[in-house]
Amino acid sequence: MSGSTGKPLIGTMEELSAAIGVSRPTLSRYFQDPGRVSRTSLEKIRRGLERVEYTPNFFATRMNRQSTGMIGVIIPYLNDLFFTRLLESIEVAAMGEGYTVITQCSHSSPDVEARAAETFLSMSVDGALVAPLGNVSDFEAHERLNARLPFVLVDSRPRNMAHVDFVGSDHLQSTGLVTEYLCRKGAPPAFLAMPRVNFNALERENAYVARMRALGHDPEIIGTEAIDADWHFEAHGLAVLDREFSRGRLTDRSILCVNDRVAIGALRAAARHGLEPGARRRGGLRIAGHDDYPLCPFTVPTLTTVAQDVEAIGRAAVARLVAKIKGETRARAQSVDLFDGVLKVRESA
């Protein structure tokens, strides 16, 4: 039988062995690591592969090794461009280390998140990187992963898993940075929070309170209660500020939003009420966010925010995980890598 290239189509390693005249074990070593076969066999196999059409079974090849060469990654949402960027940085770093990334998404469901963890265990991945959902996460599932294979938390860290290796942003520094900027440029900001569904939201809220008090100002927090059970981001920011602006409140204030997605909703609320956020626009309303979401330079007005170093976080998470996989870390030596944020001043504040 011929394949799409017109060359003989080979379906199994046994058929390939017979077709090119080398042993089955030699072929297996070649597909695992070409450096493990002799130069003569290497050239014979390469010439033989040019004469036939054959695709090795990835999983069969990997499972014959002690290492599968796979890293499992769990992210909470597919529709969030922040996690798209984080996943990209992880994949690039993993490929550089010779690993294949298998991604699972929690889709906002703790049951799906737990099933993803069990899937990685059944696949015998070499290690796992997990960005947890938040308070609703199945922490027992994460602890099972941590107990059975190299494991690193990324982006968000539950308090009851403070003993686990973690890579993320220094929210005390980053939130403090933008809080101080807003205080320096105008009236002290109110903080537009969100329901405490994830750990970063609460960390940033606490960081805002700490910096405001250190600067001698009284913190003011709004939006901690859910208006709708499913409104955690843009819709929440829109609803909270629509309510405040309708009451004539905060129309001439600085408002620091817990993240950029909430801030995008806040910008929409301002537009709905005919307000123009920004230091050089009418009135005193100024809106800022956190994360440097990819859409921030394209909002109207463009959004002032704090950029997380997503590329560095992805690289560091993979580096730590690979070191654990290779046994290059002490068994009980915890690693916590926190990266500073960078202020991005744009039109909104």
Coordinates of C-alpha atoms in Angstrom, one line a residue:
M1 CA 0.0 0.0 0.0
S2 CA 1.2 3.5 -0.9
G3 CA 0.8 6.6 1.2
S4 CA -0.1 10.1 0.2
T5 CA 3.6 10.6 -1.0
G6 CA 3.5 7.6 -3.2
K7 CA 6.0 5.8 -1.0
P8 CA 5.3 2.5 0.7
L9 CA 3.1 3.0 3.7
I10 CA 4.5 1.5 6.9
G11 CA 2.1 1.0 9.8
T12 CA 4.1 -0.6 12.6
M13 CA 7.7 -0.7 14.0
E14 CA 8.0 -4.4 13.0
E15 CA 7.1 -3.6 9.4
L16 CA 9.6 -0.7 9.4
S17 CA 12.3 -2.9 10.9
A18 CA 11.9 -5.4 8.0
A19 CA 11.6 -2.7 5.4
I20 CA 14.9 -0.9 6.2
G21 CA 16.9 -3.8 7.6
V22 CA 17.6 -2.8 11.2
S23 CA 16.4 -4.5 14.4
R24 CA 13.3 -3.4 16.3
P25 CA 15.3 -2.5 19.5
T26 CA 17.6 -0.3 17.4
L27 CA 14.6 1.5 15.8
S28 CA 13.1 2.0 19.3
R29 CA 16.4 3.6 20.6
Y30 CA 16.5 5.8 17.5
F31 CA 13.0 7.3 18.0
Q32 CA 13.7 7.8 21.7
D33 CA 17.2 9.4 21.2
P34 CA 19.1 9.2 17.9
G35 CA 22.3 9.7 19.8
R36 CA 21.9 6.2 21.3
V37 CA 22.5 4.3 18.0
S38 CA 25.7 3.9 16.1
R39 CA 26.6 6.1 13.2
T40 CA 26.2 3.3 10.7
S41 CA 22.7 2.4 12.0
L42 CA 21.8 6.1 12.2
E43 CA 22.6 6.6 8.5
K44 CA 20.8 3.4 7.5
I45 CA 17.7 4.4 9.4
R46 CA 17.6 7.9 7.9
R47 CA 18.1 6.6 4.4
G48 CA 15.4 4.0 5.0
L49 CA 12.9 6.6 6.3
E50 CA 13.4 8.6 3.2
R51 CA 12.1 5.6 1.1
V52 CA 9.0 4.9 3.1
E53 CA 6.0 6.8 4.7
Y54 CA 6.0 6.2 8.5
T55 CA 4.9 8.2 11.5
P56 CA 6.0 6.9 14.9
N57 CA 3.3 6.5 17.5
F58 CA 4.1 9.3 20.0
F59 CA 2.5 7.7 23.0
A60 CA 3.9 4.2 22.3
T61 CA 7.4 5.7 21.9
R62 CA 7.1 7.8 25.1
M63 CA 5.6 5.1 27.2
N64 CA 8.5 2.8 26.5
R65 CA 10.7 5.2 28.4
Q66 CA 10.8 6.0 32.2
S67 CA 10.0 9.5 31.2
T68 CA 7.0 10.3 29.1
G69 CA 8.4 13.7 28.0
M70 CA 5.1 15.3 28.8
I71 CA 4.2 18.2 31.2
G72 CA 0.6 18.6 32.2
V73 CA -0.8 22.2 32.5
I74 CA -4.1 23.2 34.0
I75 CA -5.5 26.7 33.4
P76 CA -8.8 28.0 34.8
Y77 CA -10.2 29.7 31.7
L78 CA -9.8 29.5 27.9
N79 CA -11.5 32.8 27.2
D80 CA -9.1 34.8 29.2
L81 CA -6.2 36.3 27.2
F82 CA -4.0 36.5 30.2
F83 CA -4.0 32.7 30.5
T84 CA -3.5 32.4 26.7
R85 CA -0.3 34.4 27.1
L86 CA 0.8 32.4 30.2
L87 CA 0.2 29.1 28.4
E88 CA 2.2 30.3 25.4
S89 CA 5.2 31.2 27.5
I90 CA 5.0 27.8 29.3
E91 CA 4.8 26.0 26.0
V92 CA 7.8 27.8 24.5
A93 CA 9.9 27.2 27.6
A94 CA 8.8 23.5 27.7
M95 CA 9.7 23.0 24.1
G96 CA 13.1 24.5 24.8
E97 CA 13.6 21.8 27.4
G98 CA 12.5 19.0 25.2
Y99 CA 9.0 18.5 26.7
T100 CA 5.5 18.4 25.2
V101 CA 2.8 20.3 27.0
I102 CA -0.6 18.6 27.5
T103 CA -3.2 21.3 28.5
Q104 CA -6.4 20.9 30.4
C105 CA -8.9 23.7 31.2
S106 CA -11.0 23.8 34.3
H107 CA -13.8 25.8 32.5
S108 CA -14.7 27.4 35.9
S109 CA -15.6 24.0 37.3
P110 CA -13.9 22.4 40.3
D111 CA -15.1 19.0 39.1
V112 CA -13.5 19.5 35.7
E113 CA -10.3 20.7 37.4
A114 CA -10.2 17.6 39.6
R115 CA -10.8 15.4 36.6
A116 CA -7.9 17.1 34.8
A117 CA -5.6 16.2 37.7
E118 CA -6.7 12.6 37.6
T119 CA -6.1 12.6 33.8
F120 CA -2.5 13.6 34.3
L121 CA -1.9 10.9 36.8
S122 CA -3.4 8.3 34.5
M123 CA -1.1 9.6 31.7
S124 CA 2.0 9.4 33.8
V125 CA 3.1 12.9 32.9
D126 CA 6.5 13.8 34.2
G127 CA 5.2 16.8 36.1
A128 CA 2.3 19.3 36.4
L129 CA 1.9 23.1 36.4
V130 CA -1.4 24.3 37.8
A131 CA -3.1 27.7 37.9
P132 CA -6.0 26.9 40.3
L133 CA -9.5 28.2 40.0
G134 CA -9.6 29.7 43.4
N135 CA -11.7 29.1 46.5
V136 CA -13.8 26.4 44.7
S137 CA -10.8 24.4 43.7
D138 CA -10.5 20.7 44.7
F139 CA -7.4 21.0 46.8
E140 CA -7.4 17.3 47.5
A141 CA -6.9 16.6 43.8
H142 CA -4.0 19.1 43.7
E143 CA -2.4 17.5 46.8
R144 CA -2.6 14.1 45.1
L145 CA -0.7 15.6 42.2
N146 CA 1.8 17.1 44.5
A147 CA 2.3 13.9 46.4
R148 CA 2.8 11.7 43.3
L149 CA 4.8 13.8 40.8
P150 CA 6.7 17.0 40.5
F151 CA 4.3 19.9 40.9
V152 CA 4.4 23.7 40.8
L153 CA 1.6 26.2 41.3
V154 CA 1.5 29.1 38.8
D155 CA -0.2 32.6 39.0
S156 CA -2.3 31.9 42.1
R157 CA -1.6 30.2 45.4
P158 CA -4.1 29.0 47.9
R159 CA -3.3 29.7 51.5
N160 CA -3.7 26.0 52.4
M161 CA -1.1 25.1 49.8
A162 CA 1.5 27.6 50.9
H163 CA 4.0 24.7 51.3
V164 CA 4.0 24.1 47.5
D165 CA 6.4 25.5 45.0
F166 CA 4.9 28.7 43.5
V167 CA 5.7 31.1 40.6
G168 CA 3.7 34.3 40.1
S169 CA 3.6 38.1 40.6
D170 CA 4.5 40.1 43.7
H171 CA 1.0 41.6 44.2
L172 CA 2.2 43.6 47.2
Q173 CA 4.7 45.4 44.9
S174 CA 2.6 45.7 41.8
T175 CA -0.7 46.8 43.4
G176 CA 1.3 49.1 45.7
L177 CA 3.0 50.6 42.6
V178 CA -0.2 51.7 40.9
T179 CA -1.9 52.8 44.1
E180 CA 1.0 55.1 44.9
Y181 CA 1.0 56.4 41.3
L182 CA -2.8 57.3 41.6
C183 CA -2.2 59.0 44.9
R184 CA 0.6 61.0 43.5
K185 CA -1.3 62.2 40.5
G186 CA -4.7 63.0 42.1
A187 CA -7.1 62.1 44.9
P188 CA -6.5 58.8 46.6
P189 CA -8.2 56.0 44.7
A190 CA -11.2 53.8 45.7
F191 CA -10.7 50.1 45.0
L192 CA -13.1 48.3 42.7
A193 CA -12.8 44.7 43.9
M194 CA -14.6 41.6 42.9
P195 CA -16.2 38.7 44.7
R196 CA -13.4 36.7 46.5
V197 CA -13.5 33.9 44.0
N198 CA -9.7 33.7 43.5
F199 CA -6.7 34.3 45.6
N200 CA -5.1 37.1 43.5
A201 CA -8.2 39.3 44.0
L202 CA -7.9 39.2 47.7
E203 CA -4.1 39.6 47.7
R204 CA -4.5 42.8 45.6
E205 CA -7.2 44.1 47.8
N206 CA -5.0 43.6 50.8
A207 CA -2.1 45.2 49.1
Y208 CA -4.2 48.2 48.2
V209 CA -5.3 48.6 51.8
A210 CA -1.7 48.3 53.1
R211 CA -0.3 50.9 50.7
M212 CA -3.1 53.4 51.3
R213 CA -2.6 53.2 55.1
A214 CA 1.2 53.5 54.6
L215 CA 0.5 56.7 52.7
G216 CA -1.8 58.0 55.3
H217 CA -5.1 57.6 53.4
D218 CA -8.3 55.7 54.3
P219 CA -9.0 52.8 52.0
E220 CA -12.4 52.6 50.3
I221 CA -13.4 49.3 48.8
I222 CA -16.5 48.6 46.6
G223 CA -17.7 45.6 44.6
T224 CA -16.8 42.8 47.0
E225 CA -20.3 41.3 46.7
A226 CA -21.5 39.5 43.7
I227 CA -24.3 41.3 41.8
D228 CA -24.8 38.1 39.7
A229 CA -23.4 34.7 40.5
D230 CA -21.6 34.5 37.2
W231 CA -20.4 38.1 36.9
H232 CA -16.8 38.1 38.1
F233 CA -15.1 40.3 35.5
E234 CA -16.2 42.8 32.8
A235 CA -19.9 42.5 33.7
H236 CA -19.1 42.9 37.4
G237 CA -17.1 46.1 36.8
L238 CA -19.9 47.5 34.6
A239 CA -22.7 46.7 37.1
V240 CA -20.9 48.1 40.1
L241 CA -19.9 51.4 38.6
D242 CA -23.2 51.7 36.8
R243 CA -24.8 51.6 40.2
E244 CA -22.3 54.0 41.7
F245 CA -22.5 56.5 38.9
S246 CA -26.3 56.4 38.9
R247 CA -26.2 57.5 42.5
G248 CA -23.8 60.4 41.6
R249 CA -20.9 58.7 43.4
L250 CA -17.2 58.4 42.3
T251 CA -17.8 60.4 39.1
D252 CA -14.7 62.5 39.9
R253 CA -12.6 60.0 41.7
S254 CA -9.6 57.8 40.9
I255 CA -10.7 54.1 40.8
L256 CA -8.2 51.2 40.9
C257 CA -9.8 48.0 39.6
V258 CA -8.7 44.6 40.8
N259 CA -7.8 43.5 37.3
D260 CA -8.0 44.8 33.7
R261 CA -11.1 42.8 32.8
V262 CA -13.0 44.5 35.7
A263 CA -11.5 47.8 34.5
I264 CA -12.8 47.2 30.9
G265 CA -16.3 46.9 32.4
A266 CA -15.7 50.1 34.4
L267 CA -14.7 52.0 31.2
R268 CA -18.0 50.8 29.7
A269 CA -19.9 52.1 32.7
A270 CA -18.2 55.5 32.3
A271 CA -19.1 55.7 28.6
R272 CA -22.7 54.8 29.4
H273 CA -22.9 57.8 31.8
G274 CA -21.1 60.2 29.5
L275 CA -17.9 60.3 31.6
E276 CA -14.4 60.5 30.2
P277 CA -11.8 58.9 32.4
G278 CA -8.3 60.3 32.2
A279 CA -6.1 62.9 33.7
R280 CA -6.4 65.2 30.6
R281 CA -10.1 64.8 30.1
R282 CA -13.1 66.6 31.6
G283 CA -13.7 66.0 35.3
G284 CA -11.6 64.1 37.7
L285 CA -12.6 60.5 36.9
R286 CA -9.5 58.2 36.4
I287 CA -9.6 54.4 36.0
A288 CA -6.7 52.0 36.3
G289 CA -6.3 48.2 36.3
H290 CA -3.9 45.4 36.8
D291 CA -2.3 42.8 34.5
D292 CA -1.7 44.6 31.2
Y293 CA -4.4 42.5 29.5
P294 CA -3.6 42.5 25.7
L295 CA -6.6 44.7 24.9
C296 CA -5.5 47.5 27.2
P297 CA -3.8 49.5 24.5
F298 CA -6.9 49.4 22.4
T299 CA -9.7 50.4 24.8
V300 CA -11.2 53.9 24.7
P301 CA -9.4 55.5 26.5
T302 CA -6.4 53.3 26.6
L303 CA -6.1 51.7 30.0
T304 CA -3.4 52.5 32.6
T305 CA -2.4 49.3 34.4
V306 CA 0.4 47.3 35.9
A307 CA 2.0 44.7 33.6
Q308 CA 2.7 41.2 34.9
D309 CA 5.9 39.6 33.5
V310 CA 4.1 36.7 32.0
E311 CA 7.0 35.5 29.9
A312 CA 9.3 35.4 33.0
I313 CA 6.6 33.6 35.0
G314 CA 6.2 30.9 32.4
R315 CA 10.0 30.4 32.0
A316 CA 10.6 30.2 35.7
A317 CA 7.7 27.8 36.3
V318 CA 9.0 25.4 33.6
A319 CA 12.6 25.7 34.9
R320 CA 11.5 24.9 38.4
L321 CA 9.4 21.9 37.3
V322 CA 12.1 20.5 35.1
A323 CA 14.6 20.8 37.9
K324 CA 12.3 18.8 40.1
I325 CA 11.7 16.2 37.3
K326 CA 15.5 15.8 37.0
G327 CA 16.0 15.5 40.7
E328 CA 18.0 18.7 40.8
T329 CA 16.2 20.1 43.9
R330 CA 16.3 19.1 47.5
A331 CA 13.2 17.1 48.4
R332 CA 11.8 19.6 51.0
A333 CA 13.3 22.8 49.7
Q334 CA 10.4 25.0 48.8
S335 CA 10.8 27.6 46.0
V336 CA 8.7 30.7 45.7
D337 CA 9.5 33.0 42.7
L338 CA 7.7 36.4 42.7
F339 CA 8.1 38.8 39.8
D340 CA 7.6 42.6 40.0
G341 CA 5.0 44.4 37.9
V342 CA 5.8 47.4 35.7
L343 CA 3.5 50.5 35.5
K344 CA 2.0 51.2 32.1
V345 CA 0.7 54.7 32.1
R346 CA -1.9 55.3 29.4
E347 CA -4.8 57.7 28.8
S348 CA -7.3 56.5 31.4
A349 CA -5.3 57.7 34.4

